[in-house]
PDB file of C-alpha atoms in Angstrom:
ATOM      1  CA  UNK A   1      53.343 -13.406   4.648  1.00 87.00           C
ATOM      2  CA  UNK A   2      56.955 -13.264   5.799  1.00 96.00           C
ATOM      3  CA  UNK A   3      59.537 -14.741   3.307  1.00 96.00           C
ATOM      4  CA  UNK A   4      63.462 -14.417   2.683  1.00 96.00           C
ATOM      5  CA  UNK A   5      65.027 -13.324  -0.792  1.00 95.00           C
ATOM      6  CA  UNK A   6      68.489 -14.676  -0.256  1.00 93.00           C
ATOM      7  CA  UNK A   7      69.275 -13.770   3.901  1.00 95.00           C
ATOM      8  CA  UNK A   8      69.487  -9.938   3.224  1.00 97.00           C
ATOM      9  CA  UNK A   9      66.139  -9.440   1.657  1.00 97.00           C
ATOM     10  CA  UNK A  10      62.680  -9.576   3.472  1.00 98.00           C
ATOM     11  CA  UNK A  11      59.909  -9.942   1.541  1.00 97.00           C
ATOM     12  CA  UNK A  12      56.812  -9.192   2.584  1.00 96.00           C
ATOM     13  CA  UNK A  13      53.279 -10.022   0.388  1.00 96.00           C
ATOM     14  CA  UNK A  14      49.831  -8.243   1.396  1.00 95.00           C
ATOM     15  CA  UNK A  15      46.729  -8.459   0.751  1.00 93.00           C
ATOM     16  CA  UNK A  16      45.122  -5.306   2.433  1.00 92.00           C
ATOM     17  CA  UNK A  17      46.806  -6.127   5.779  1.00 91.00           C
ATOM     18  CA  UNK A  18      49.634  -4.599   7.382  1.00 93.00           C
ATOM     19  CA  UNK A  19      53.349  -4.659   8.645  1.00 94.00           C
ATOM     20  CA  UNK A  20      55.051  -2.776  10.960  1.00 93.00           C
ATOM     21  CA  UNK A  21      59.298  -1.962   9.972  1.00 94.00           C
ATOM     22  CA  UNK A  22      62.256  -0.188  10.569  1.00 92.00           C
ATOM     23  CA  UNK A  23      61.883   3.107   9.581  1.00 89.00           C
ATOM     24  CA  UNK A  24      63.856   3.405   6.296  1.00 89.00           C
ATOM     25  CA  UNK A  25      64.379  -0.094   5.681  1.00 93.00           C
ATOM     26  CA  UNK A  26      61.775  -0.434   2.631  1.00 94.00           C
ATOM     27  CA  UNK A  27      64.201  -1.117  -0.696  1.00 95.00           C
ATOM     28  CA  UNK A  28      61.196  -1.717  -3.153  1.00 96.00           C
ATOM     29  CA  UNK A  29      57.360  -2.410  -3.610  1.00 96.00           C
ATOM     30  CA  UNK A  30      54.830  -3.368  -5.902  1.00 96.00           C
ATOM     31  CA  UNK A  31      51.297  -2.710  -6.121  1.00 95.00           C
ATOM     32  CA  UNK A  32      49.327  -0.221  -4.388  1.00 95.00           C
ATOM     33  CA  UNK A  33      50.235   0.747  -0.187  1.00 94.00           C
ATOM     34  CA  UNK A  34      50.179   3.042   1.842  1.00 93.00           C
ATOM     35  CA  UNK A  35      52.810   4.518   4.477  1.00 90.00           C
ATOM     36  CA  UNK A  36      52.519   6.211   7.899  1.00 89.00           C
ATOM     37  CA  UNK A  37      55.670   6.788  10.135  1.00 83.00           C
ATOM     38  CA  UNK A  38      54.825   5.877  14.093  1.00 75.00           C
ATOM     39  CA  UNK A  39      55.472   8.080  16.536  1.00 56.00           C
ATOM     40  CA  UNK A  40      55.151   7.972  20.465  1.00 45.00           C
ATOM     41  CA  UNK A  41      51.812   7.711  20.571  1.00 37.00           C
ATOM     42  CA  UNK A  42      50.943   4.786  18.158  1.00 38.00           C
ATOM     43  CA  UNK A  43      49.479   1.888  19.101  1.00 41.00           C
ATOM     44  CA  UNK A  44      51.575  -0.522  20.553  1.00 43.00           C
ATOM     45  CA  UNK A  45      54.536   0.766  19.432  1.00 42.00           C
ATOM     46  CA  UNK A  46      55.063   2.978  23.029  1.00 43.00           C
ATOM     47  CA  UNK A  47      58.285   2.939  24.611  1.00 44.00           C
ATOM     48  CA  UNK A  48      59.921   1.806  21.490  1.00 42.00           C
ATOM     49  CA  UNK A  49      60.646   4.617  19.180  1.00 43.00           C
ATOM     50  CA  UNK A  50      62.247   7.283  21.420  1.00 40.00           C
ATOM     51  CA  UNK A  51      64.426   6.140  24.424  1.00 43.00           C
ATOM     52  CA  UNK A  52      65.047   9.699  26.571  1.00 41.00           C
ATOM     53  CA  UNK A  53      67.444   7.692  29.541  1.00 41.00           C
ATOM     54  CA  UNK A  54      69.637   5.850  27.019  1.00 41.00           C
ATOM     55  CA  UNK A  55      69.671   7.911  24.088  1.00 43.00           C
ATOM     56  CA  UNK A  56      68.397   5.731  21.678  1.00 48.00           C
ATOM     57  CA  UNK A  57      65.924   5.951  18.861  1.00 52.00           C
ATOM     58  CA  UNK A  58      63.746   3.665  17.129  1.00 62.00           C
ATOM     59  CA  UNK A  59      61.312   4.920  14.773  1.00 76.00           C
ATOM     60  CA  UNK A  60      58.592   2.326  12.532  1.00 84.00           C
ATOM     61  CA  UNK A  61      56.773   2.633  10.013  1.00 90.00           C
ATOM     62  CA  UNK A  62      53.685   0.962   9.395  1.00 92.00           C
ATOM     63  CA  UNK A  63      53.172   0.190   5.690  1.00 94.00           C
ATOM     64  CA  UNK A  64      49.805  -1.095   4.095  1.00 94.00           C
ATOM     65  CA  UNK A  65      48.156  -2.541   1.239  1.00 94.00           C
ATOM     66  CA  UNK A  66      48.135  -4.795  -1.516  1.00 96.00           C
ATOM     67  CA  UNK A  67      51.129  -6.189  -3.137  1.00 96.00           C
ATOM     68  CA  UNK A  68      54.624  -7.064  -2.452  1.00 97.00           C
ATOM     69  CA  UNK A  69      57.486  -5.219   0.216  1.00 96.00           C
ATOM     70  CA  UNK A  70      60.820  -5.836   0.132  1.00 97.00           C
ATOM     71  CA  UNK A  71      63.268  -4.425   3.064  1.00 97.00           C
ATOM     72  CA  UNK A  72      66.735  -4.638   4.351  1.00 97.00           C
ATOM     73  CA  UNK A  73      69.118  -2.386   5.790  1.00 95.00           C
ATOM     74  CA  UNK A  74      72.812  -2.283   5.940  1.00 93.00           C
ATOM     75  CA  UNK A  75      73.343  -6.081   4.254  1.00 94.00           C
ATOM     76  CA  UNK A  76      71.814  -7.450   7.668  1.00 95.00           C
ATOM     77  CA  UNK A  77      71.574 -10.929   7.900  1.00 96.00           C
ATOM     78  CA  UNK A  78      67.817 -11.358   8.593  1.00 97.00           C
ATOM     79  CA  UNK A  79      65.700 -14.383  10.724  1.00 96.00           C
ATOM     80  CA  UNK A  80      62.283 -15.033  10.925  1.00 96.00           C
ATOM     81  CA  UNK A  81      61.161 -16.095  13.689  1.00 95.00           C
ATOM     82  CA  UNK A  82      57.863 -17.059  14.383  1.00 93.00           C
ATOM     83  CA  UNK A  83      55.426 -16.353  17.617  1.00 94.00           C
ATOM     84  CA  UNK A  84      52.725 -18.624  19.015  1.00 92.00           C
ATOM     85  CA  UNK A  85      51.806 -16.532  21.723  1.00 91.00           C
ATOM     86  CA  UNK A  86      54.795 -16.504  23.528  1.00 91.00           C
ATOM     87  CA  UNK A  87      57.491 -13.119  23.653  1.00 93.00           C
ATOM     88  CA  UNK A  88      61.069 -12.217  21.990  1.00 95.00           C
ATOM     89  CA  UNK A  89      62.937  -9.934  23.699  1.00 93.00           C
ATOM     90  CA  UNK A  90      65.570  -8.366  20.838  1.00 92.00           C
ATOM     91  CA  UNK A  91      67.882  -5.200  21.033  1.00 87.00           C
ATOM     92  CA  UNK A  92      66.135  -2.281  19.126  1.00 84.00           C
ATOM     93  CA  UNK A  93      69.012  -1.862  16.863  1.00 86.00           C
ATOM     94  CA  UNK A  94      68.060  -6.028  15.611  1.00 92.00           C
ATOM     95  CA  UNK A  95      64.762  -5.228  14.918  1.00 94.00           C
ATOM     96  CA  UNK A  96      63.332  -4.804  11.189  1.00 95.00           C
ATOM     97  CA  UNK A  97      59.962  -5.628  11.006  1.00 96.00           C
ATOM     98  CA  UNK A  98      56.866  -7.517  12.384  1.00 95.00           C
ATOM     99  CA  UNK A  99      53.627  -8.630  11.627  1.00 91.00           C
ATOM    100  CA  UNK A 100      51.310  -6.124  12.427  1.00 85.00           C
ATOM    101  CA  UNK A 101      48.644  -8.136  15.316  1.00 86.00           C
ATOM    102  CA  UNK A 102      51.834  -8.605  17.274  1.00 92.00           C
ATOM    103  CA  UNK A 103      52.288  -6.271  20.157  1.00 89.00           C
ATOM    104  CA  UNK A 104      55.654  -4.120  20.652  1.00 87.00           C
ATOM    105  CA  UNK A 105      57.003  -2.699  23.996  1.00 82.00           C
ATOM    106  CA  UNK A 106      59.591  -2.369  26.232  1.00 79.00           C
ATOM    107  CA  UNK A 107      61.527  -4.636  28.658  1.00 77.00           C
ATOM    108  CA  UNK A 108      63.931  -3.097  31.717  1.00 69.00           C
ATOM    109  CA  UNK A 109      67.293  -5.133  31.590  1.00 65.00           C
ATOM    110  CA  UNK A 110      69.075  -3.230  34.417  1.00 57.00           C
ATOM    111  CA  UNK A 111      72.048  -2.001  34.323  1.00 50.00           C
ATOM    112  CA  UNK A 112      73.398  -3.881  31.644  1.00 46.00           C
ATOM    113  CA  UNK A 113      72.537  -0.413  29.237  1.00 42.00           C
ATOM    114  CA  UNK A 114      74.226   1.564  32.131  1.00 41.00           C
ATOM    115  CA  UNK A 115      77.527  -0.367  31.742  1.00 44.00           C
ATOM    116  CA  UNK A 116      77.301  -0.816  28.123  1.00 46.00           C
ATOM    117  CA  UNK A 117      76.017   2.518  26.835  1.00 44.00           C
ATOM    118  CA  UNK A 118      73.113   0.797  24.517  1.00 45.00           C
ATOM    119  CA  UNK A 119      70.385   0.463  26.331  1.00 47.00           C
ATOM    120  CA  UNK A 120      68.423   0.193  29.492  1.00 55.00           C
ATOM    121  CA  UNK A 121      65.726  -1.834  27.593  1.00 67.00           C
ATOM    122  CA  UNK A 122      65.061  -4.557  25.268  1.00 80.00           C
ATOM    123  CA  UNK A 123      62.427  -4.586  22.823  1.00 86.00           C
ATOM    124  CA  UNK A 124      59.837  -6.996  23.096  1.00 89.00           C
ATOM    125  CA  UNK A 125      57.657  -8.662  20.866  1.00 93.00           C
ATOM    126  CA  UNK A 126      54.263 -10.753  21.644  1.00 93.00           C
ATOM    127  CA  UNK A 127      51.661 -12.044  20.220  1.00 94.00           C
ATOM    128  CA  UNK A 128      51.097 -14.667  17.113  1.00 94.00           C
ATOM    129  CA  UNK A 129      52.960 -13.866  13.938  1.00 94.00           C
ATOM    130  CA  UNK A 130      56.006 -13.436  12.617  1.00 95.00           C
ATOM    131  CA  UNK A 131      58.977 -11.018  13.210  1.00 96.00           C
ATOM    132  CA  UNK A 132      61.646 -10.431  11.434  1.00 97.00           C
ATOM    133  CA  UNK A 133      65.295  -9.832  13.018  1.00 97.00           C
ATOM    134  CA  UNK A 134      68.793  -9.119  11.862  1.00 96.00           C
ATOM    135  CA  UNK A 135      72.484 -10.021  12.728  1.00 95.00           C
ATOM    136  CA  UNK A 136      75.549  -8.939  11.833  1.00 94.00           C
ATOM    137  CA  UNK A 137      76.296 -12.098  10.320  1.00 93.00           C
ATOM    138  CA  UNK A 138      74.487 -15.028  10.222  1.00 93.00           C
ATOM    139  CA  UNK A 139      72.858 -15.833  13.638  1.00 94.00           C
ATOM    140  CA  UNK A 140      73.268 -18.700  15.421  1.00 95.00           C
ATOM    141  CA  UNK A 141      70.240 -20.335  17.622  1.00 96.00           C
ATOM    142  CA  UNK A 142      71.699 -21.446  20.981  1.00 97.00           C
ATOM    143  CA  UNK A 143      69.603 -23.565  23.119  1.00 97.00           C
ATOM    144  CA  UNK A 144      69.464 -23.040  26.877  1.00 97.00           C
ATOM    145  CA  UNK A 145      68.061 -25.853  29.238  1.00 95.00           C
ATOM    146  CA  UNK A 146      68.319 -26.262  33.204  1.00 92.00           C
ATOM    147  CA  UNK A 147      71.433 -28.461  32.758  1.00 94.00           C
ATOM    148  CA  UNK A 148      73.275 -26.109  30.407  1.00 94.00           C
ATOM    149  CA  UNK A 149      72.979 -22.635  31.110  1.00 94.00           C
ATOM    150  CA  UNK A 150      74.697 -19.829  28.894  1.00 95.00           C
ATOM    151  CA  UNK A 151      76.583 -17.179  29.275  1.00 91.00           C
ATOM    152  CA  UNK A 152      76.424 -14.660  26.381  1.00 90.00           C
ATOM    153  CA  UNK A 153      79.271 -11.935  25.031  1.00 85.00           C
ATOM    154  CA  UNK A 154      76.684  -8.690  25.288  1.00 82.00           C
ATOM    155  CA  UNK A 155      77.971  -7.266  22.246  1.00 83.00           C
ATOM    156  CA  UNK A 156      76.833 -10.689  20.493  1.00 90.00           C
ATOM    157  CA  UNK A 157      73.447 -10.601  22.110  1.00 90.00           C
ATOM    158  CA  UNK A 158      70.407 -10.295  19.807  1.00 93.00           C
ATOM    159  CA  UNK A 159      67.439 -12.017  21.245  1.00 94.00           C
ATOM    160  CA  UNK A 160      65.927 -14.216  23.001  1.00 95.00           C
ATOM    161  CA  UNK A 161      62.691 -16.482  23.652  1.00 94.00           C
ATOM    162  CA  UNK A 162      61.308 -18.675  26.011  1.00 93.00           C
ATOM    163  CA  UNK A 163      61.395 -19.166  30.030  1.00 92.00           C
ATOM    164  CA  UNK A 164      64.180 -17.415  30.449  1.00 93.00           C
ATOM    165  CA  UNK A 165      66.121 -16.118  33.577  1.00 90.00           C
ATOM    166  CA  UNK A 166      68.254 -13.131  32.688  1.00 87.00           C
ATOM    167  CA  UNK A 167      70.850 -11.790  34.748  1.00 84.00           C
ATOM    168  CA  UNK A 168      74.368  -9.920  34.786  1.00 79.00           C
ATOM    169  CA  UNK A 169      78.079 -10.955  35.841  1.00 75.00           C
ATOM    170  CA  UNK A 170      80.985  -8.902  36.288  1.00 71.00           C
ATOM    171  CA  UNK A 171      83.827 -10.202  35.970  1.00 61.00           C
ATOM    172  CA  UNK A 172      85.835 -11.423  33.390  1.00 59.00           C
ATOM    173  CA  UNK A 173      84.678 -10.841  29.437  1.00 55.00           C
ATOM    174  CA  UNK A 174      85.895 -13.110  26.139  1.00 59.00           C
ATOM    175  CA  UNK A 175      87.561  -9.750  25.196  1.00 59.00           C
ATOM    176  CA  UNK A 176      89.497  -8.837  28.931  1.00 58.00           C
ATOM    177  CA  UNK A 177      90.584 -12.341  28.712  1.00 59.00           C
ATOM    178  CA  UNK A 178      92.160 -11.784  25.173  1.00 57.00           C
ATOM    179  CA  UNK A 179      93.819  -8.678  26.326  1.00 52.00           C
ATOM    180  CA  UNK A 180      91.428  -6.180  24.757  1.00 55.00           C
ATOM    181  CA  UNK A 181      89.026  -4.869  27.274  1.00 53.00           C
ATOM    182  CA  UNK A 182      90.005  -2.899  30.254  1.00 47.00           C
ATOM    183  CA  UNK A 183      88.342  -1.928  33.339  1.00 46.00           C
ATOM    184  CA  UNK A 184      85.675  -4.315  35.114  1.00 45.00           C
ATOM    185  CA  UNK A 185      83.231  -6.493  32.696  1.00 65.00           C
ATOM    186  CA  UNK A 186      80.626  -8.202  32.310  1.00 71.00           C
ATOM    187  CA  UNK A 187      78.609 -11.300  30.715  1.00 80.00           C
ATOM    188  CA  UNK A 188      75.096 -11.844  29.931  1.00 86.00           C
ATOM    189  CA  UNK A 189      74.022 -15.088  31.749  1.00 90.00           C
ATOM    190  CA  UNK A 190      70.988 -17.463  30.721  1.00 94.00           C
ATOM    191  CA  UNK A 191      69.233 -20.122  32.921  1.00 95.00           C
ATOM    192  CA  UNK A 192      66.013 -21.667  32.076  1.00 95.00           C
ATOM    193  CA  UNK A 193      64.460 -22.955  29.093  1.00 96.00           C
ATOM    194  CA  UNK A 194      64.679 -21.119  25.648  1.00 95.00           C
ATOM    195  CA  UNK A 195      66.102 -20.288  22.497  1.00 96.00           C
ATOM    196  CA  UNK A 196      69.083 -17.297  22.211  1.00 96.00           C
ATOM    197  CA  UNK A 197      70.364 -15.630  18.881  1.00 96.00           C
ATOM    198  CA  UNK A 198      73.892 -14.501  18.838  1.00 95.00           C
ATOM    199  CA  UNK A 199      75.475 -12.887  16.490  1.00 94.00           C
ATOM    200  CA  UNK A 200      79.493 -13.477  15.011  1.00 91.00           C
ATOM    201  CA  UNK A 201      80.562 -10.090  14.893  1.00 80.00           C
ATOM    202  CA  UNK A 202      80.455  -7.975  18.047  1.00 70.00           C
ATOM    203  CA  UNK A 203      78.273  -4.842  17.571  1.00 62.00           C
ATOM    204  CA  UNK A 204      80.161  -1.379  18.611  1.00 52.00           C
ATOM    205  CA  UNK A 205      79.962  -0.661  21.962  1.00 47.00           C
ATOM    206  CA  UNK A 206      82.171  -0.260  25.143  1.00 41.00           C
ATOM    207  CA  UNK A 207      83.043  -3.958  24.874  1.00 39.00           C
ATOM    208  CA  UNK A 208      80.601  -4.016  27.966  1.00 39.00           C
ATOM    209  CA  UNK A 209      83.300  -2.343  30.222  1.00 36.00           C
ATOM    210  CA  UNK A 210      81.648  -0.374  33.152  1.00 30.00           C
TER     211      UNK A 210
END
């Protein structure tokens, strides 16, 4: 159901089913469908589209019918990933669309959202299907195992799956130690067993200074 155009382009083919996506992201369609915008109330979508503590917004759109959708949204590099039952956690801002059985919520990352200013939560995704996420760049898959934990920029942070521990470390970030970041820092660190997309260019934010 899920395929790339090129890594900028989703395209999406239907027959009668349904996908849920970034409000505003649709760039073309064929065929006949049908569009409602979520709001706070829809189904499995709670939590996500308005974010009162952190200031954030995501708003879907659920689009069905028969045919072809194609979306993308700001040149994005997008990944598919796919879901066997298991759960993605992925900043709001890296989410474009997913298949519509999977279930959509939130996930409380501490202070992390505190410190950086984007977010008190993650976005998660469950179920079996496929989503569909995007990086400022293309992404790069990092595996984490019990012998080789990771320790992630969080401005490079996109997602992650799998058994994963997550927790915070002040200290010393890439960017303090290059002479750009002031004030006490932090890193994103990963033990476990899972999969983590990064991304190569650092999204805007206060370079995860407290």
């Amino acid at each position: 159901m899920f395929r790339l155009q090129g890594s900028k382009v989703l395209a999406v083919d239907m027959t009668g089913d349904a996908v849920k996506a970034k409000n505003g992201s649709m760039v073309a369609y064929d065929g006949q469908m049908a569009f409602k915008k979520m709001s706070g109330g829809g189904e499995g979508i709670r939590g996500m589209v308005t974010r009162q503590l952190t200031g954030e917004q995501m708003t879907m759109m659920e689009v069905k019918g028969h045919g072809t959708c194609w979306f993308a949204d700001r040149a994005s590099e997008i990944n598919l990933v796919s879901l066997q039952g298991d759960k993605l956690y992925v900043e709001s801002s890296n989410l474009l669309a997913t298949d519509a059985g999977l279930r959509t919520g939130t996930s409380f990352t501490g202070l992390r959202g505190a410190s950086q200013g984007n977010g008190l939560f993650t976005t998660t995704v469950e179920g079996h299907g496929q989503a569909a996420i995007m990086s400022d760049g293309p992404a790069v898959v990092l595996r984490v195992s019990a012998q080789y934990p990771l320790t992630v920029d969080p401005g490079a942070y996109v997602a992650h799956q799998g058994d994963l521990r997550q927790s915070f470390q002040s200290g010393v970030t890439f960017r303090t130690l290059m002479g750009e970041g002031g004030g006490e820092a932090f890193q994103i660190r990963f033990e476990g067993d899972g999969l983590v997309y990064v991304q190569p260019s650092e999204r805007n934010t206060i370079a995860g200074d407290v």
